[in-house]
C-alpha positions as CSV (number, residue, x, y, z in Angstrom):
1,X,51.4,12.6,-26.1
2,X,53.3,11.4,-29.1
3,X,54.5,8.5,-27.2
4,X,50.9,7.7,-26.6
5,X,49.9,7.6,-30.3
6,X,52.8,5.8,-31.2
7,X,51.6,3.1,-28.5
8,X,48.4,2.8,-29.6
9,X,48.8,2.9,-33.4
10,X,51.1,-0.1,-32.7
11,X,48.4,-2.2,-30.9
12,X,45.5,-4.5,-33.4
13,X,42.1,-3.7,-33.4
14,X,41.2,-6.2,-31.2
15,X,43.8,-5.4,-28.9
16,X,42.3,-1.5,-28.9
17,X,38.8,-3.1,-27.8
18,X,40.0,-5.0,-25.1
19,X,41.7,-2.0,-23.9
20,X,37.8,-0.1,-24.3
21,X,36.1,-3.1,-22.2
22,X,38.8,-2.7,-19.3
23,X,38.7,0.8,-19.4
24,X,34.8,0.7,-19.3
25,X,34.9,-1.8,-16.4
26,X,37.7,0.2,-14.6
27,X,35.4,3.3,-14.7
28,X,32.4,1.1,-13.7
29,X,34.3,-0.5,-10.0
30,X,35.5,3.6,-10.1
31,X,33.1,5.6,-9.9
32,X,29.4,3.8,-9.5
33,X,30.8,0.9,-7.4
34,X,31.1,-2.4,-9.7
35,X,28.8,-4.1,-11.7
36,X,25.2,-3.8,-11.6
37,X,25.6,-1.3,-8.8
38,X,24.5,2.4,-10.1
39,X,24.9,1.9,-13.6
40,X,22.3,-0.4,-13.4
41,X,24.2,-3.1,-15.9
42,X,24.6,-0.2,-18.9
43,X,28.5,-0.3,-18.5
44,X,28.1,-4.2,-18.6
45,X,26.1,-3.7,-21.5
46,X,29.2,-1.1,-23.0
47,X,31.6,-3.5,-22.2
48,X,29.9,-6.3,-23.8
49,X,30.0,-4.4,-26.8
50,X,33.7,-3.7,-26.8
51,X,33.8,-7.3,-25.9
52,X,31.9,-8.3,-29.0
53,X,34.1,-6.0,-31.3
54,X,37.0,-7.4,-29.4
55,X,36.2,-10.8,-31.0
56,X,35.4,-9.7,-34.8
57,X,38.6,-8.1,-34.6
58,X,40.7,-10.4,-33.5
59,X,38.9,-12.6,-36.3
60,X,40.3,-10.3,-39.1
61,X,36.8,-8.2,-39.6
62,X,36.7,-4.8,-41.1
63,X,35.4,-1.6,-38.9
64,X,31.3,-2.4,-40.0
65,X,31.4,-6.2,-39.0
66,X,33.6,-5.4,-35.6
67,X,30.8,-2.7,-35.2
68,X,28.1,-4.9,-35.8
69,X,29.6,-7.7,-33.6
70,X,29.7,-5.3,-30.9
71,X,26.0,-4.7,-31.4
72,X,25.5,-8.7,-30.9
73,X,28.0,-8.5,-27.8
74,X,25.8,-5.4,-26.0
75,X,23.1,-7.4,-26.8
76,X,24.4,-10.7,-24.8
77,X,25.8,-8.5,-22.4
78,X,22.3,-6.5,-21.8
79,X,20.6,-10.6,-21.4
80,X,23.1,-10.9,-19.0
81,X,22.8,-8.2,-16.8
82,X,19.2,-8.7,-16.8
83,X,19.6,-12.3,-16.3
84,X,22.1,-11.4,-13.3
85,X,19.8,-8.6,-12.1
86,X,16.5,-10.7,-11.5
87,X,18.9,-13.1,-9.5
88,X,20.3,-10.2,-7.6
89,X,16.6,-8.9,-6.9
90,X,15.8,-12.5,-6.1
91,X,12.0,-13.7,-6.6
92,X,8.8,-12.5,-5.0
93,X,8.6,-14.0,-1.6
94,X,5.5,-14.8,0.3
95,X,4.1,-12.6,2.7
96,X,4.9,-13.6,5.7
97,X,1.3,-15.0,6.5
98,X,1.8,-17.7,4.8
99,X,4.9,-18.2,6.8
100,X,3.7,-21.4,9.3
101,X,6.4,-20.1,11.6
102,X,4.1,-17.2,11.8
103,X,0.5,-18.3,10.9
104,X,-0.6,-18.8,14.4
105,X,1.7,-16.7,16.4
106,X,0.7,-13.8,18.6
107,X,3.0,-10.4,18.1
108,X,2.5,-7.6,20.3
109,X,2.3,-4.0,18.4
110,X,5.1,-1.7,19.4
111,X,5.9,1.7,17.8
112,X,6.4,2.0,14.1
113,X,7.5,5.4,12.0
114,X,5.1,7.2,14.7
115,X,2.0,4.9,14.4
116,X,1.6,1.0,15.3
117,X,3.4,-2.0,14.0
118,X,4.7,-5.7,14.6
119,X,7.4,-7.2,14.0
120,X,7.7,-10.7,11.8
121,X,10.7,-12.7,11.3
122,X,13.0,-10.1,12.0
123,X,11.6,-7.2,9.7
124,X,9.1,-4.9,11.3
125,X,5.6,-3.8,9.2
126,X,2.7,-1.2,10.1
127,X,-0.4,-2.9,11.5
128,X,-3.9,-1.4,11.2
129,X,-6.5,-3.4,12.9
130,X,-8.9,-5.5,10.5
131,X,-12.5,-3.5,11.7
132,X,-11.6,0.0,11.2
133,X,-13.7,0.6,14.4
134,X,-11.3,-0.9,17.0
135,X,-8.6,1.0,18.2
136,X,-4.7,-0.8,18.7
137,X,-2.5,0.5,21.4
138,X,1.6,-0.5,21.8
139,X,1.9,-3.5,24.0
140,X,-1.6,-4.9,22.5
141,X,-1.4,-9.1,21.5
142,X,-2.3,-9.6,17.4
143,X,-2.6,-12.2,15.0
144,X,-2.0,-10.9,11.2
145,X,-5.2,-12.1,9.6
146,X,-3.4,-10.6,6.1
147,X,-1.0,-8.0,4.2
148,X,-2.2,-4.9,2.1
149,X,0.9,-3.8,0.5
150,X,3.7,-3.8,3.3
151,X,0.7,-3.2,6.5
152,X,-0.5,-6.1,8.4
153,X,-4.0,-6.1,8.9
154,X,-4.5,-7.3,12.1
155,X,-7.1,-8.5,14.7
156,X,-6.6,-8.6,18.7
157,X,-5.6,-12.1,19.7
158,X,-8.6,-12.3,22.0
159,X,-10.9,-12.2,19.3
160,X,-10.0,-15.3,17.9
161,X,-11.1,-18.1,20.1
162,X,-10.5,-21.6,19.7
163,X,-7.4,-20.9,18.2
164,X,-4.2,-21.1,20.7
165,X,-0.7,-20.2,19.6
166,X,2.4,-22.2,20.3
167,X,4.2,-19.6,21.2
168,X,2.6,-17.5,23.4
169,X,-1.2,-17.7,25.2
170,X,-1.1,-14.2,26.3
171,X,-4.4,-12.5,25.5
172,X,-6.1,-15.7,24.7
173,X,-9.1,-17.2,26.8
174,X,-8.0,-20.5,28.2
């Protein structure tokens, strides 16, 4: 243990924050995966910090102006891993209604979570017919008229005349 204190009493302030920010990041890719996994950025936001100290040290500051330059540093580092978080998360999309691969096409419902559902572009969504009257059944031919949420309100491709998919003309009068 003495060989440890020797070590470390040997080492410049900004070498002992570089040391935190590795350790910090070490501990991160350990135990909650890497960055921006289950910490959620906060060790990126740590490690900026240490980062931020790192560099008033290594430019000669006392202890109060490495601390305060490792308040700038969590700051940048907190920007950052928001920054890098909405890019992760990616932008809203557009339902896929507005889709025009999908804006004329008839799905057929098949089971969903124990109810009815279709499935669009590769992801599958529950449907609930547009007139709460009507009753769906698996196998039937829709058209999404709209989204509520992640449901597809849909109507019965029959009901929609004049209006002919390119991709199928089942359930539509000819």
């Amino acid at each position: 243990m003495a060989d440890i204190a020797s070590w470390a009493g040997a080492l410049d302030p900004w070498q002992i924050w570089l040391l935190a920010a590795l350790l910090i990041l070490i501990i991160d890719l350990a135990i909650l995966g890497g960055l921006m996994s289950g910490g959620g950025g906060i060790t990126l936001v740590l490690a900026g910090g240490a980062l931020g100290a790192m560099v008033a040290a290594a430019f000669g500051a006392e202890l109060a102006g490495q601390l305060s330059a490792g308040v700038v540093g969590m700051i940048l580092a907190g920007a950052l891993a928001f920054w890098v978080g909405r890019r992760w998360a990616g932008r809203p999309q557009q339902g896929p209604p507005d889709d025009p691969r999908v804006r004329d096409e008839i799905l057929h419902l098949e089971p969903y979570n124990g109810g009815l559902g279709v499935r669009v572009l590769g992801d599958a969504y529950p449907a609930r017919p547009e007139d709460p009257q009507q009753t769906l059944q698996e196998g039937d031919p829709v058209r999404i008229q709209r989204f509520q949420g992640i449901t597809a309100v849909v109507r019965p491709a029959g009901d929609d005349p004049g209006t002919h998919s390119s991709h199928t003309n089942e359930g539509n009068p000819a």
